[in-house]
């Protein structure tokens, strides 16, 4: 989830220099913790409080009042009003403001990174990279804002169509705690770029940096109400709110499924960025040193609390011993400690409850037969960290694919080593999971890398690297790891909808005479057939035709489909089939003349029927005489009368 280059050795990762500008005006820790209509505010209907802790010390950082439905209504109303003017700005105008927010984030990088460390427990150097990636995200989307556009399509006789790409409205954003500002930025930046506004609910564990972002957005000139924040049970209310057009969610698979259910009540669109259980494949021809670094990045960044982590470490049998030794050696050298210390490589796990869950997975794995090579224990730290939840990075071996720790997302620093023999075998096993967020491949053979990557069912695949997420590349999940895309120009599709505008440049309203305009002709034919149906036993044909959706006939190619049906249904009627093959107009003509006229005309019909048939006949003749298909409208009208004929 961070933009990290493998050439930076884990231990000697370059530390960003503290920025000079601090958020002097920001003191988000003091609350209040909602941000609506350009200012921090208390919820108008608080439904309780939650304590936000520093995971490294368990000291309470903030006591956050939780919002109820009225507060969510207020935030959505504010965003809805802001949408009226924000959506009318040009992409270029919006882009300038969004880029300016990116600039503000860069300028305040150190303060934001420190806030993230205090609230999340990750090492400071990681937080700096995260915050830089947030700045990059706003700069990137600000840069492409003016390119969000539709298409012009030339239609016959100077008529034309516009395919407009339009914003959706108010977006409900819901984020996770592991990358608090990054999950928020990945939603806010593209959503606002496209002209939407957003009400965002940060994780109740880590609300602070999103709040700081909202304050920065105002200083960057983004109008009030465009980006609002609500804490508490806001997520559920957003999912059900009638004025919210879409939910963009980052979190676990079970919550994602719940959100999809809630959003389905009024068919809201959803983007779901969910968890995974990702494979890291180490082939025997890899650069072993690099592969070990890759395995560290794939398992122990952010205390292993990374959605895209590659915790199923598949290692080719011939190098498994050497790889495992090196991996264990490097892992046991990782420095666990004060997240604010530049030397720290492993910080604090987010909460007591989460740390206990991670450790329970380790215990269960041992019960299921795994062997622990290192870590997997709570590390008791000296004051002031004695109440923090630090877990030593863990490597398990003697694992098999059916083990709980190999199947389920642990979301902690636990790597499982799995031997394999062949390429086919490892690809099959790597794909044997309901998830598909990411995967890694270490090999020097590029053909093997491409073969493997094309067969892996994952949204992101890293070759000879891991957990690198430049904003230019789409980030998305296959299978149960998600729906929709974040980052890259592809994210634009997720925050816009298409509108077709047909512009007629001719005087007559109707269908232009053109070979391509079969659909309406066919439609008319169907009515004529239906007319025949009433009066003539073409039953099979007409039953089929009546069941065809007119959309099915919208393409000229579908004439072939109709052709098949006609063939089936009218086997016995050589004449019609033959005429049909010549062209549609002839078919109509024959239907009218030979079947309505010849077969029915002379029947003993009452005067009304006769009168009607005359009109059908006349209309059709007029069309043929004028050689002018728009008169099909008249035919249709007449044929419709047939349907309603008493
Ligand atoms: P979570 O699913 O417990 O919570 C995520 C958010 O949803 C929180 O803000 C929470 O308050 C909210 N929420 C919970 N129940 C809700 C409901 N019924 N309606 C609306 N909102 C609700 O996830 P988490 O523990 O915060 O984050 C960890 C998970 O997130 C992991 O599974 C991880 O893989 C995933 N994740 C995925 C990505 C990605 O980009 N694919 C990134 C980060 C984290």
XYZ file of C-alpha atoms and ligand atoms in Angstrom:
690
model
C 0.000 0.000 0.000
C 2.916 2.349 -0.037
C 5.188 3.377 -2.815
C 8.380 1.693 -1.793
C 11.264 0.627 -3.974
C 12.860 -2.685 -3.250
C 16.257 -1.198 -3.945
C 15.863 0.496 -0.594
C 17.041 -2.183 1.754
C 14.590 -2.667 4.609
C 17.193 -1.879 7.221
C 18.681 1.122 5.539
C 15.521 2.669 4.223
C 16.067 6.333 3.557
C 14.272 8.516 6.039
C 12.399 11.550 4.787
C 13.511 14.814 6.300
C 10.941 16.527 8.518
C 9.127 19.272 6.617
C 9.487 22.834 7.764
C 5.839 23.796 7.701
C 3.654 22.440 10.436
C -0.082 22.529 10.754
C 0.083 25.339 13.249
C -3.645 25.953 13.054
C -4.580 22.304 13.267
C -5.193 20.674 16.512
C -7.404 17.843 15.496
C -6.703 15.845 18.640
C -8.753 18.320 20.668
C -11.856 17.770 18.581
C -14.664 18.081 17.890
C -14.253 15.208 15.456
C -16.847 15.817 12.815
C -16.179 18.236 10.016
C -19.286 19.549 8.311
C -19.770 22.616 6.161
C -16.234 23.851 6.510
C -15.765 23.485 10.249
C -15.260 21.014 13.043
C -18.453 20.329 14.877
C -20.049 18.145 17.507
C -22.728 15.771 16.248
C -26.214 17.169 16.701
C -27.372 13.768 17.966
C -24.459 12.040 19.670
C -25.164 8.371 20.312
C -22.218 7.798 22.627
C -18.461 8.165 22.761
C -15.428 6.159 21.777
C -11.881 6.547 22.983
C -9.238 6.837 20.312
C -5.957 5.411 21.591
C -2.315 5.649 20.767
C -1.664 1.931 20.091
C 1.944 2.191 21.229
C 1.034 3.450 24.709
C -2.732 2.925 25.060
C -2.963 6.581 26.078
C -6.290 8.154 25.077
C -5.696 10.587 22.240
C -9.252 11.678 21.744
C -12.729 11.039 23.049
C -14.895 11.037 19.985
C -18.641 11.652 20.100
C -20.421 9.247 17.761
C -22.882 10.644 15.258
C -26.427 9.415 14.801
C -28.743 9.653 11.819
C -29.542 13.369 12.199
C -25.860 14.236 12.004
C -25.468 12.102 8.895
C -28.491 13.840 7.375
C -26.873 17.180 8.136
C -23.555 16.172 6.568
C -25.235 14.728 3.462
C -27.408 17.836 3.091
C -24.316 20.024 3.263
C -22.527 17.889 0.646
C -25.616 17.882 -1.550
C -25.772 21.659 -1.511
C -22.056 21.936 -2.186
C -22.466 19.541 -5.120
C -24.680 22.055 -6.935
C -21.776 24.414 -7.492
C -18.770 22.060 -7.239
C -20.082 19.859 -10.039
C -20.489 22.902 -12.288
C -16.840 23.922 -12.116
C -14.687 22.926 -15.034
C -12.345 20.010 -14.502
C -9.462 22.433 -14.773
C -10.838 24.640 -11.994
C -11.430 21.662 -9.736
C -8.032 20.256 -10.644
C -6.247 23.394 -9.454
C -7.887 23.135 -6.033
C -7.244 19.404 -5.761
C -3.593 19.883 -6.710
C -3.379 22.645 -4.172
C -4.589 20.193 -1.513
C -1.833 17.801 -2.639
C 0.649 20.628 -2.176
C -0.691 21.385 1.319
C -0.274 17.728 2.271
C 3.347 17.794 1.090
C 4.036 20.973 3.008
C 2.603 19.458 6.176
C 3.982 15.985 5.619
C 5.815 15.708 8.908
C 2.907 16.817 11.063
C 0.517 14.490 9.289
C 2.997 11.618 9.512
C 3.390 12.182 13.236
C -0.362 12.272 13.712
C -0.659 9.024 11.759
C 2.025 7.362 13.898
C 0.375 8.502 17.107
C -2.998 7.176 16.010
C -1.930 4.049 14.114
C 1.316 2.865 15.704
C 3.267 2.351 12.468
C 6.935 3.425 12.223
C 7.482 7.072 11.369
C 9.442 6.408 8.158
C 6.510 4.372 6.838
C 4.031 7.060 7.804
C 6.092 9.639 5.904
C 5.946 7.491 2.793
C 2.203 7.011 3.263
C 1.568 10.729 3.580
C 3.740 11.456 0.553
C 1.654 8.938 -1.383
C -1.482 10.863 -0.327
C 0.030 14.102 -1.610
C 0.933 12.313 -4.854
C -2.625 11.059 -5.177
C -4.120 14.581 -4.996
C -1.443 15.965 -7.317
C -2.099 13.166 -9.811
C -5.889 13.533 -9.852
C -5.638 17.323 -9.803
C -3.432 16.984 -12.876
C -5.854 14.814 -14.824
C -9.046 16.608 -13.742
C -9.260 18.624 -16.957
C -8.991 15.464 -19.062
C -12.180 13.889 -17.707
C -14.372 14.115 -20.769
C -16.875 12.387 -23.001
C -17.108 11.759 -26.750
C -18.729 13.175 -29.835
C -20.206 10.606 -32.214
C -21.151 11.560 -35.768
C -24.561 10.195 -36.825
C -26.239 10.230 -40.277
C -27.125 13.491 -41.998
C -25.187 15.702 -39.618
C -27.043 14.501 -36.574
C -24.720 13.631 -33.748
C -24.513 12.080 -30.345
C -22.699 13.240 -27.236
C -21.496 10.717 -24.716
C -21.157 12.766 -21.566
C -19.231 11.608 -18.541
C -20.982 13.065 -15.540
C -20.491 13.036 -11.800
C -22.703 10.925 -9.543
C -23.544 13.273 -6.669
C -22.775 12.771 -2.996
C -20.429 9.856 -2.357
C -20.284 8.079 0.993
C -16.692 7.127 1.806
C -15.875 4.567 4.507
C -12.268 3.823 5.430
C -10.080 1.339 7.283
C -7.532 1.968 10.049
C -4.364 0.483 8.595
C -3.676 3.318 6.135
C -5.963 5.975 7.577
C -5.087 8.927 5.378
C -4.230 6.877 2.313
C -7.534 4.976 2.150
C -9.266 8.331 2.552
C -7.180 10.106 -0.110
C -7.629 7.306 -2.643
C -11.377 7.966 -2.456
C -11.572 11.716 -1.964
C -9.149 12.672 -4.735
C -10.842 10.862 -7.665
C -14.372 11.479 -6.344
C -13.866 15.236 -6.089
C -11.952 15.342 -9.362
C -15.038 14.036 -11.156
C -17.269 16.707 -9.602
C -18.745 14.674 -6.754
C -18.794 15.688 -3.126
C -18.119 13.308 -0.246
C -19.156 12.509 3.288
C -16.373 10.370 4.703
C -16.413 8.114 7.731
C -12.931 7.237 8.958
C -12.337 4.123 11.031
C -13.384 4.792 14.616
C -9.856 3.687 15.618
C -8.025 6.233 13.458
C -10.112 9.330 12.700
C -7.473 12.019 13.138
C -5.630 12.425 9.853
C -8.849 12.438 7.792
C -9.995 15.291 9.988
C -6.731 17.097 9.312
C -7.273 16.516 5.591
C -10.696 18.159 5.770
C -9.130 21.212 7.417
C -6.400 21.324 4.793
C -8.990 21.076 2.034
C -10.541 24.321 3.254
C -7.152 26.047 3.334
C -6.536 24.756 -0.207
C -9.692 26.572 -1.337
C -11.994 23.578 -1.715
C -15.450 24.955 -0.875
C -17.098 24.013 2.379
C -19.386 21.015 2.211
C -17.467 19.387 -0.649
C -15.683 17.122 1.835
C -17.443 16.421 5.134
C -16.505 14.006 7.893
C -18.696 12.144 10.332
C -17.644 9.666 12.984
C -19.687 6.952 14.597
C -22.270 4.714 12.975
C -22.158 7.054 10.026
C -21.193 4.207 7.716
C -24.489 2.329 7.990
C -26.544 5.512 7.660
C -24.577 6.590 4.620
C -25.232 3.221 2.981
C -28.986 3.706 3.435
C -29.223 7.446 2.817
C -31.407 8.257 -0.208
C -29.263 11.254 -1.182
C -26.033 9.277 -1.313
C -25.341 8.103 -4.855
C -22.501 5.703 -4.177
C -20.552 4.047 -1.379
C -16.809 3.722 -1.672
C -15.591 1.373 1.023
C -12.239 0.036 2.187
C -12.269 -2.676 4.805
C -12.787 -6.349 5.448
C -14.629 -8.786 3.205
C -17.487 -9.457 5.683
C -18.154 -5.728 6.177
C -17.925 -5.225 2.411
C -20.662 -7.807 1.920
C -22.836 -6.071 4.532
C -22.308 -2.743 2.861
C -23.254 -4.150 -0.508
C -26.481 -5.468 1.005
C -27.309 -2.128 2.616
C -26.483 -0.222 -0.559
C -28.610 -2.565 -2.640
C -31.806 -1.208 -1.055
C -31.785 1.688 -3.457
C -29.248 0.208 -5.876
C -26.384 2.497 -4.941
C -23.183 1.924 -6.814
C -20.332 0.518 -4.739
C -16.585 0.440 -4.828
C -15.315 -2.205 -2.425
C -11.601 -2.454 -1.633
C -11.410 -5.527 0.557
C -9.010 -7.955 2.112
C -7.102 -10.854 0.675
C -4.900 -13.836 1.359
C -2.238 -13.188 -1.163
C 0.459 -15.462 -2.582
C 4.115 -14.568 -2.890
C 5.855 -16.984 -5.276
C 9.605 -17.420 -4.985
C 11.059 -19.393 -7.903
C 14.407 -21.109 -7.609
C 15.997 -18.823 -10.216
C 15.304 -15.644 -8.241
C 17.828 -13.217 -6.848
C 17.622 -14.652 -3.350
C 18.657 -11.488 -1.524
C 15.979 -9.540 -3.338
C 13.397 -12.235 -2.697
C 14.094 -12.091 1.043
C 13.632 -8.309 1.003
C 10.444 -8.854 -0.960
C 9.188 -11.311 1.650
C 9.887 -8.758 4.399
C 7.964 -6.091 2.495
C 5.193 -8.557 1.786
C 4.699 -9.514 5.421
C 5.902 -7.050 7.985
C 5.191 -3.531 6.745
C 2.785 -1.790 9.111
C 3.055 -4.713 11.534
C 1.649 -6.980 8.843
C -1.592 -4.994 8.745
C -1.615 -4.545 4.973
C -4.452 -5.764 2.752
C -2.117 -6.672 -0.092
C 0.375 -8.598 2.052
C 1.781 -11.813 0.585
C 1.562 -14.029 3.641
C 1.335 -17.278 1.680
C 5.009 -17.508 0.807
C 5.382 -20.278 -1.797
C 9.041 -21.250 -2.166
C 10.392 -23.662 -4.790
C 11.655 -26.739 -3.006
C 15.269 -26.605 -4.228
C 15.895 -23.249 -2.499
C 13.481 -23.491 0.403
C 16.117 -24.199 3.034
C 18.401 -21.394 1.951
C 15.529 -18.938 1.523
C 13.984 -19.814 4.891
C 17.269 -19.381 6.725
C 17.854 -15.964 5.156
C 14.254 -14.897 5.714
C 14.304 -15.886 9.391
C 17.684 -14.189 9.863
C 16.449 -10.907 8.354
C 13.164 -11.070 10.253
C 14.729 -11.571 13.649
C 16.945 -8.537 13.005
C 13.968 -6.210 12.507
C 13.899 -3.541 15.181
C 10.684 -3.487 17.205
C 10.090 -0.378 19.215
C 9.035 3.222 19.589
C 7.238 4.064 16.345
C 8.666 7.575 16.483
C 12.225 6.306 16.505
C 13.767 6.433 13.038
C 15.455 3.078 13.657
C 12.196 1.264 14.401
C 11.010 -1.145 11.734
C 8.082 -2.739 13.545
C 5.725 -0.549 15.545
C 2.590 -1.259 17.550
C -0.390 -3.368 16.501
C -3.548 -1.296 16.253
C -5.349 -2.532 19.374
C -5.406 -5.085 22.145
C -8.309 -6.912 20.528
C -6.520 -7.107 17.196
C -3.223 -8.221 18.769
C -5.058 -11.008 20.592
C -6.704 -12.106 17.344
C -3.322 -12.270 15.587
C -1.720 -14.242 18.415
C -4.694 -16.620 18.487
C -4.017 -17.415 14.812
C -0.417 -18.287 15.710
C -1.548 -20.582 18.525
C -4.109 -22.271 16.280
C -1.491 -22.791 13.556
C 0.794 -24.558 16.001
C -2.127 -26.751 17.043
C -2.728 -27.534 13.382
C 0.887 -28.687 12.966
C 2.841 -25.584 11.943
C 6.323 -24.988 13.322
C 7.201 -21.492 14.498
C 10.625 -20.393 13.322
C 10.523 -16.979 14.953
C 8.275 -14.365 16.571
C 4.569 -14.606 17.061
C 4.696 -13.282 20.607
C 3.727 -10.153 22.422
C 6.828 -8.079 23.095
C 6.764 -6.316 26.420
C 8.250 -2.871 25.898
C 9.704 -0.510 28.503
C 7.949 2.650 29.687
C 6.087 4.476 28.157
C 5.168 1.568 25.875
C 4.358 -1.018 28.520
C 0.665 -0.924 27.605
C 1.237 -0.978 23.858
C 0.644 -4.087 21.747
C 3.853 -5.037 20.023
C 4.080 -8.414 18.283
C 7.320 -9.956 17.068
C 7.214 -10.802 13.330
C 6.446 -14.468 12.944
C 7.437 -17.081 10.367
C 5.641 -20.418 10.311
C 6.831 -23.469 8.431
C 5.507 -27.019 8.042
C 2.361 -25.358 6.757
C -0.149 -26.756 4.304
C -2.825 -25.147 2.145
C -5.732 -26.282 4.323
C -4.431 -24.644 7.504
C -6.534 -21.813 8.951
C -3.571 -19.410 8.924
C -2.987 -20.172 5.234
C -6.628 -19.728 4.239
C -7.719 -16.723 6.307
C -6.497 -13.143 6.364
C -4.674 -12.708 9.680
C -3.859 -9.046 9.087
C -0.815 -9.263 11.306
C 2.905 -10.080 11.052
C 2.568 -13.802 10.334
C 4.184 -15.373 7.252
C 3.523 -18.992 6.294
C 6.090 -20.833 4.166
C 4.742 -23.348 1.663
C 7.015 -25.498 -0.546
C 6.209 -26.177 -4.192
C 7.783 -28.060 -7.090
C 6.415 -26.857 -10.423
C 5.081 -23.710 -12.021
C 1.710 -25.286 -12.797
C 1.355 -26.537 -9.255
C 2.142 -23.225 -7.589
C -0.188 -21.262 -9.858
C -3.033 -23.659 -9.157
C -2.450 -23.479 -5.404
C -1.966 -19.705 -5.424
C -5.374 -19.316 -7.073
C -7.119 -21.666 -4.655
C -8.612 -18.896 -2.539
C -11.840 -16.921 -2.707
C -9.745 -13.728 -2.697
C -7.624 -12.068 -5.350
C -6.146 -8.781 -4.277
C -2.460 -9.118 -5.053
C 0.403 -11.507 -5.715
C 4.170 -11.398 -6.006
C 6.591 -13.316 -8.212
C 10.353 -13.486 -7.756
C 12.280 -14.902 -10.715
C 14.977 -13.775 -13.116
C 13.198 -15.478 -16.004
C 10.905 -12.839 -17.477
C 9.022 -15.361 -19.601
C 8.216 -17.348 -16.496
C 7.203 -14.145 -14.721
C 4.798 -13.224 -17.518
C 3.440 -16.756 -17.811
C 2.766 -16.805 -14.098
C 1.337 -13.302 -13.853
C -1.087 -13.927 -16.689
C -2.474 -16.994 -14.894
C -2.708 -15.564 -11.379
C -6.162 -14.320 -10.397
C -5.196 -11.112 -8.646
C -5.848 -7.424 -9.212
C -2.212 -6.431 -8.710
C 0.865 -8.541 -9.386
C 4.368 -7.485 -8.509
C 7.279 -9.007 -10.352
C 10.494 -8.832 -8.302
C 8.998 -6.361 -5.851
C 6.107 -6.160 -3.414
C 3.608 -3.673 -1.949
C 4.521 -0.934 -4.386
C 1.450 1.089 -5.297
C 2.166 4.049 -7.576
C -0.953 6.136 -8.072
C -0.690 5.713 -11.860
C -1.593 2.008 -11.619
C -5.097 0.715 -10.870
C -5.520 -0.961 -7.504
C -8.417 -3.398 -7.356
C -9.395 -6.868 -6.295
C -10.380 -9.994 -8.175
C -12.990 -12.362 -6.739
C -14.034 -11.493 -3.180
C -11.270 -8.935 -2.781
C -13.376 -6.227 -4.257
C -15.357 -4.376 -6.851
C -14.216 -1.231 -8.608
C -10.848 0.429 -8.907
C -8.828 2.941 -6.978
C -5.958 5.058 -8.337
C -5.092 5.640 -12.002
C -7.320 7.056 -14.704
C -9.485 3.925 -14.312
C -10.812 5.277 -11.011
C -12.577 7.956 -13.034
C -15.007 5.312 -14.350
C -15.961 4.509 -10.752
C -16.943 8.072 -9.900
C -18.798 9.018 -13.080
C -21.732 7.848 -15.155
C -22.380 8.077 -18.876
C -25.161 10.012 -20.518
C -26.004 9.753 -24.222
C -27.433 12.850 -25.862
C -28.826 12.385 -29.377
C -29.002 15.627 -31.341
C -31.231 15.591 -34.447
C -30.071 17.990 -37.139
C -32.925 17.348 -39.603
C -36.463 18.663 -39.776
C -38.393 15.437 -39.818
C -38.684 13.602 -36.556
C -38.483 9.861 -36.901
C -36.167 7.370 -38.437
C -33.753 8.447 -41.129
C -33.758 6.294 -44.177
C -30.603 4.358 -43.765
C -29.627 0.784 -44.105
C -28.248 0.810 -40.553
C -31.598 1.742 -39.084
C -32.907 -1.745 -39.202
C -34.038 -1.752 -35.654
C -37.051 0.427 -36.136
C -37.937 -1.262 -39.403
C -37.780 -4.579 -37.683
C -39.907 -3.204 -34.920
C -42.488 -2.135 -37.474
C -42.275 -5.504 -39.105
C -43.036 -7.116 -35.831
C -46.169 -5.102 -35.535
C -47.096 -6.070 -39.029
C -46.459 -9.649 -38.159
C -48.612 -9.173 -35.154
C -51.304 -7.816 -37.365
C -50.959 -10.942 -39.393
C -51.061 -12.967 -36.244
C -54.495 -11.697 -35.448
C -55.788 -12.651 -38.785
C -53.670 -15.468 -39.972
C -52.164 -18.576 -38.401
C -48.510 -17.469 -38.327
C -48.590 -18.343 -34.721
C -45.178 -19.864 -34.198
C -43.358 -17.035 -35.821
C -45.236 -14.386 -34.005
C -45.005 -15.994 -30.629
C -41.233 -15.937 -31.049
C -41.131 -12.425 -32.303
C -43.288 -11.133 -29.539
C -40.851 -12.501 -27.005
C -37.936 -10.700 -28.525
C -36.890 -7.591 -26.711
C -36.760 -4.736 -29.161
C -33.247 -4.048 -27.850
C -32.256 -7.431 -29.113
C -33.083 -6.165 -32.523
C -31.289 -2.897 -32.181
C -28.246 -4.055 -34.064
C -28.244 -4.848 -37.725
C -26.560 -8.124 -36.877
C -29.672 -9.206 -35.103
C -31.404 -9.474 -38.424
C -29.602 -12.780 -38.569
C -31.244 -13.769 -35.303
C -34.636 -12.906 -36.619
C -33.759 -14.752 -39.755
C -33.246 -17.924 -37.732
C -36.567 -17.528 -36.047
C -38.327 -16.875 -39.272
C -36.717 -19.963 -40.720
C -37.791 -22.086 -37.787
C -41.251 -20.780 -37.656
C -42.115 -20.532 -41.253
C -40.564 -23.634 -42.610
C -43.708 -24.404 -44.362
C -44.047 -21.002 -45.878
C -41.400 -20.904 -48.567
C -42.685 -17.736 -49.995
C -42.166 -15.635 -46.893
C -38.788 -17.138 -46.121
C -37.671 -16.448 -49.608
C -38.848 -12.880 -49.457
C -37.358 -12.360 -46.091
C -33.997 -13.276 -47.502
C -34.268 -10.612 -50.126
C -34.740 -7.796 -47.655
C -36.969 -6.504 -44.936
C -39.057 -4.220 -47.028
C -39.943 -7.014 -49.350
C -40.797 -9.133 -46.406
C -43.181 -6.503 -45.130
C -44.649 -6.121 -48.512
C -45.259 -9.798 -48.910
C -46.679 -10.119 -45.452
C -49.099 -7.360 -46.124
C -50.003 -8.304 -49.617
C -49.880 -12.031 -49.717
C -50.969 -12.836 -46.244
C -53.122 -10.004 -45.084
C -54.457 -9.085 -48.443
C -54.677 -12.282 -50.386
C -55.474 -14.610 -47.564
C -57.571 -12.428 -45.371
C -58.976 -9.733 -47.530
C -61.477 -11.932 -49.163
C -62.549 -13.569 -45.974
C -65.825 -12.821 -44.623
C -64.579 -9.957 -42.462
C -66.780 -7.386 -40.904
C -66.534 -3.883 -42.369
C -64.332 -2.651 -39.517
C -61.721 -5.270 -40.168
C -61.824 -4.607 -43.832
C -61.467 -0.944 -43.224
C -58.507 -1.496 -41.004
C -56.749 -3.745 -43.427
C -57.197 -1.219 -46.126
C -55.444 1.330 -44.001
C -52.543 -0.960 -43.287
C -52.267 -1.660 -46.932
C -52.424 1.991 -47.865
C -49.834 2.994 -45.385
C -47.496 0.371 -46.528
C -48.014 1.224 -50.142
C -47.310 4.847 -49.361
C -44.067 3.925 -47.790
C -43.050 1.779 -50.690
C -44.115 4.352 -53.239
C -42.156 7.100 -51.495
C -39.279 4.757 -50.960
C -39.179 6.367 -47.609
C -38.829 4.362 -44.456
C -39.811 7.091 -42.000
C -43.338 6.370 -42.979
C -42.731 3.240 -40.959
C -43.956 5.421 -38.143
C -47.297 5.473 -39.802
C -47.115 1.774 -40.333
C -46.356 1.289 -36.739
C -49.284 3.429 -35.776
C -51.550 1.438 -38.021
C -50.169 -1.845 -36.833
C -50.682 -0.802 -33.268
C -54.251 -0.201 -34.111
C -54.393 -3.764 -35.265
C -53.307 -4.896 -31.865
C -56.050 -2.987 -30.244
C -58.572 -3.816 -32.820
C -61.714 -5.037 -31.089
P -13.676 -3.279 8.859
O -14.388 -3.945 7.757
O -13.825 -3.819 10.222
O -14.098 -1.747 8.954
C -13.902 -0.855 7.873
C -14.796 0.358 8.053
O -16.148 -0.039 7.932
C -14.666 1.028 9.405
O -14.695 2.420 9.208
C -15.897 0.556 10.134
O -16.337 1.452 11.120
C -16.900 0.485 9.016
N -18.036 -0.413 9.218
C -18.070 -1.549 9.952
N -19.288 -2.123 9.850
C -20.029 -1.339 9.027
C -21.355 -1.397 8.517
N -22.180 -2.402 8.830
N -21.782 -0.429 7.698
C -20.970 0.576 7.343
N -19.694 0.692 7.796
C -19.229 -0.257 8.621
O -12.142 -3.237 8.428
P -10.914 -2.702 9.250
O -10.657 -3.639 10.386
O -11.067 -1.260 9.535
O -9.751 -2.817 8.168
C -9.075 -4.010 7.930
C -9.575 -4.655 6.685
O -9.529 -3.739 5.606
C -8.709 -5.819 6.253
O -9.517 -6.889 5.854
C -7.924 -5.285 5.074
O -7.510 -6.261 4.174
C -8.909 -4.334 4.472
N -8.255 -3.297 3.680
C -8.361 -3.351 2.330
C -7.710 -2.409 1.547
C -7.796 -2.425 0.050
O -7.440 -1.441 -0.564
N -8.241 -3.499 -0.576
C -6.955 -1.413 2.161
C -6.884 -1.386 3.540
C -7.539 -2.332 4.295
